[in-house]
Amino acid sequence: MSWYSKALGLVGQPVGVSLLNGQGVTGVLCSITGGNLVLQEYLYQSQFATKQYPLNTIQDVNSFPGCSVPGPLF
């Protein structure tokens, strides 16, 4: 789990999570506890869900990059 120590420093931040099954999920990393990574994901309108992913199903965790265009685009 080479991603584990990196992920510990990303708690509270928006992250992308690569799963071993080839899927990816995004959200705010809430915690890494009890053998699970806890992620708050956006669902629809003002609805969010807190989901848990077993650590043995995770391939990597990455922070979101900064935006390359400063300021609003409208």
PDB file of C-alpha atoms in Angstrom:
ATOM      1  CA  MET A   1       0.000   0.000   0.000  1.00  0.00           C
ATOM      2  CA  SER A   2       2.425   2.667  -1.164  1.00  0.00           C
ATOM      3  CA  TRP A   3      -0.489   5.099  -1.524  1.00  0.00           C
ATOM      4  CA  TYR A   4      -1.369   4.869   2.187  1.00  0.00           C
ATOM      5  CA  SER A   5       1.133   7.377   3.580  1.00  0.00           C
ATOM      6  CA  LYS A   6       0.333   9.805   0.762  1.00  0.00           C
ATOM      7  CA  ALA A   7      -3.397   9.520   1.523  1.00  0.00           C
ATOM      8  CA  LEU A   8      -2.887  10.250   5.232  1.00  0.00           C
ATOM      9  CA  GLY A   9      -1.679  13.709   4.246  1.00  0.00           C
ATOM     10  CA  LEU A  10      -4.749  14.293   2.070  1.00  0.00           C
ATOM     11  CA  VAL A  11      -7.452  13.921   4.745  1.00  0.00           C
ATOM     12  CA  GLY A  12      -9.955  16.758   4.346  1.00  0.00           C
ATOM     13  CA  GLN A  13      -8.946  17.362   0.714  1.00  0.00           C
ATOM     14  CA  PRO A  14     -10.640  16.517  -2.610  1.00  0.00           C
ATOM     15  CA  VAL A  15      -9.114  13.332  -4.027  1.00  0.00           C
ATOM     16  CA  GLY A  16      -9.437  10.836  -6.826  1.00  0.00           C
ATOM     17  CA  VAL A  17      -9.353   7.169  -5.816  1.00  0.00           C
ATOM     18  CA  SER A  18      -8.317   4.423  -8.247  1.00  0.00           C
ATOM     19  CA  LEU A  19      -9.827   1.062  -7.368  1.00  0.00           C
ATOM     20  CA  LEU A  20      -8.287  -2.297  -8.239  1.00  0.00           C
ATOM     21  CA  ASN A  21     -11.353  -3.199 -10.352  1.00  0.00           C
ATOM     22  CA  GLY A  22     -10.525  -0.375 -12.788  1.00  0.00           C
ATOM     23  CA  GLN A  23     -13.130   2.074 -11.535  1.00  0.00           C
ATOM     24  CA  GLY A  24     -12.431   5.466 -10.056  1.00  0.00           C
ATOM     25  CA  VAL A  25     -14.288   7.619  -7.547  1.00  0.00           C
ATOM     26  CA  THR A  26     -13.860  11.200  -6.393  1.00  0.00           C
ATOM     27  CA  GLY A  27     -14.769  13.121  -3.290  1.00  0.00           C
ATOM     28  CA  VAL A  28     -13.429  14.585  -0.081  1.00  0.00           C
ATOM     29  CA  LEU A  29     -11.272  12.183   1.898  1.00  0.00           C
ATOM     30  CA  CYS A  30     -12.844  12.119   5.375  1.00  0.00           C
ATOM     31  CA  SER A  31     -10.634   9.547   7.094  1.00  0.00           C
ATOM     32  CA  ILE A  32      -8.721   6.312   6.873  1.00  0.00           C
ATOM     33  CA  THR A  33      -9.867   4.164   9.757  1.00  0.00           C
ATOM     34  CA  GLY A  34     -10.935   0.642  10.651  1.00  0.00           C
ATOM     35  CA  GLY A  35      -9.478  -0.816   7.464  1.00  0.00           C
ATOM     36  CA  ASN A  36     -11.549   1.541   5.309  1.00  0.00           C
ATOM     37  CA  LEU A  37     -11.039   4.736   3.379  1.00  0.00           C
ATOM     38  CA  VAL A  38     -14.007   7.043   4.055  1.00  0.00           C
ATOM     39  CA  LEU A  39     -14.970   9.360   1.195  1.00  0.00           C
ATOM     40  CA  GLN A  40     -17.740  11.942   0.973  1.00  0.00           C
ATOM     41  CA  GLU A  41     -19.118  11.878  -2.578  1.00  0.00           C
ATOM     42  CA  TYR A  42     -21.502  14.213  -4.380  1.00  0.00           C
ATOM     43  CA  LEU A  43     -24.711  12.564  -5.590  1.00  0.00           C
ATOM     44  CA  TYR A  44     -27.249  15.045  -6.948  1.00  0.00           C
ATOM     45  CA  GLN A  45     -28.436  18.610  -6.247  1.00  0.00           C
ATOM     46  CA  SER A  46     -27.602  19.096  -2.543  1.00  0.00           C
ATOM     47  CA  GLN A  47     -27.189  15.398  -1.729  1.00  0.00           C
ATOM     48  CA  PHE A  48     -23.924  13.856  -0.592  1.00  0.00           C
ATOM     49  CA  ALA A  49     -23.093  10.335   0.545  1.00  0.00           C
ATOM     50  CA  THR A  50     -20.362   9.115   2.850  1.00  0.00           C
ATOM     51  CA  LYS A  51     -18.994   5.860   1.447  1.00  0.00           C
ATOM     52  CA  GLN A  52     -16.425   3.418   2.772  1.00  0.00           C
ATOM     53  CA  TYR A  53     -13.945   1.541   0.603  1.00  0.00           C
ATOM     54  CA  PRO A  54     -11.914  -1.357   2.054  1.00  0.00           C
ATOM     55  CA  LEU A  55      -8.197  -0.574   1.897  1.00  0.00           C
ATOM     56  CA  ASN A  56      -7.483  -3.819   0.021  1.00  0.00           C
ATOM     57  CA  THR A  57      -9.639  -2.591  -2.915  1.00  0.00           C
ATOM     58  CA  ILE A  58      -7.652   0.607  -3.486  1.00  0.00           C
ATOM     59  CA  GLN A  59      -4.872   0.976  -6.044  1.00  0.00           C
ATOM     60  CA  ASP A  60      -3.996   4.653  -5.567  1.00  0.00           C
ATOM     61  CA  VAL A  61      -5.167   7.965  -4.100  1.00  0.00           C
ATOM     62  CA  ASN A  62      -4.307  11.286  -5.736  1.00  0.00           C
ATOM     63  CA  SER A  63      -4.970  14.908  -4.886  1.00  0.00           C
ATOM     64  CA  PHE A  64      -6.748  17.121  -7.379  1.00  0.00           C
ATOM     65  CA  PRO A  65      -4.385  19.305  -9.418  1.00  0.00           C
ATOM     66  CA  GLY A  66      -4.673  23.058  -9.232  1.00  0.00           C
ATOM     67  CA  CYS A  67      -6.680  24.858 -11.891  1.00  0.00           C
ATOM     68  CA  SER A  68      -4.597  26.081 -14.815  1.00  0.00           C
ATOM     69  CA  VAL A  69      -6.884  29.045 -15.548  1.00  0.00           C
ATOM     70  CA  PRO A  70      -7.169  31.567 -12.700  1.00  0.00           C
ATOM     71  CA  GLY A  71     -10.443  33.248 -11.879  1.00  0.00           C
ATOM     72  CA  PRO A  72     -13.986  32.796 -13.144  1.00  0.00           C
ATOM     73  CA  LEU A  73     -14.581  32.044 -16.822  1.00  0.00           C
ATOM     74  CA  PHE A  74     -17.944  33.761 -17.261  1.00  0.00           C
TER      75      PHE A  74
END
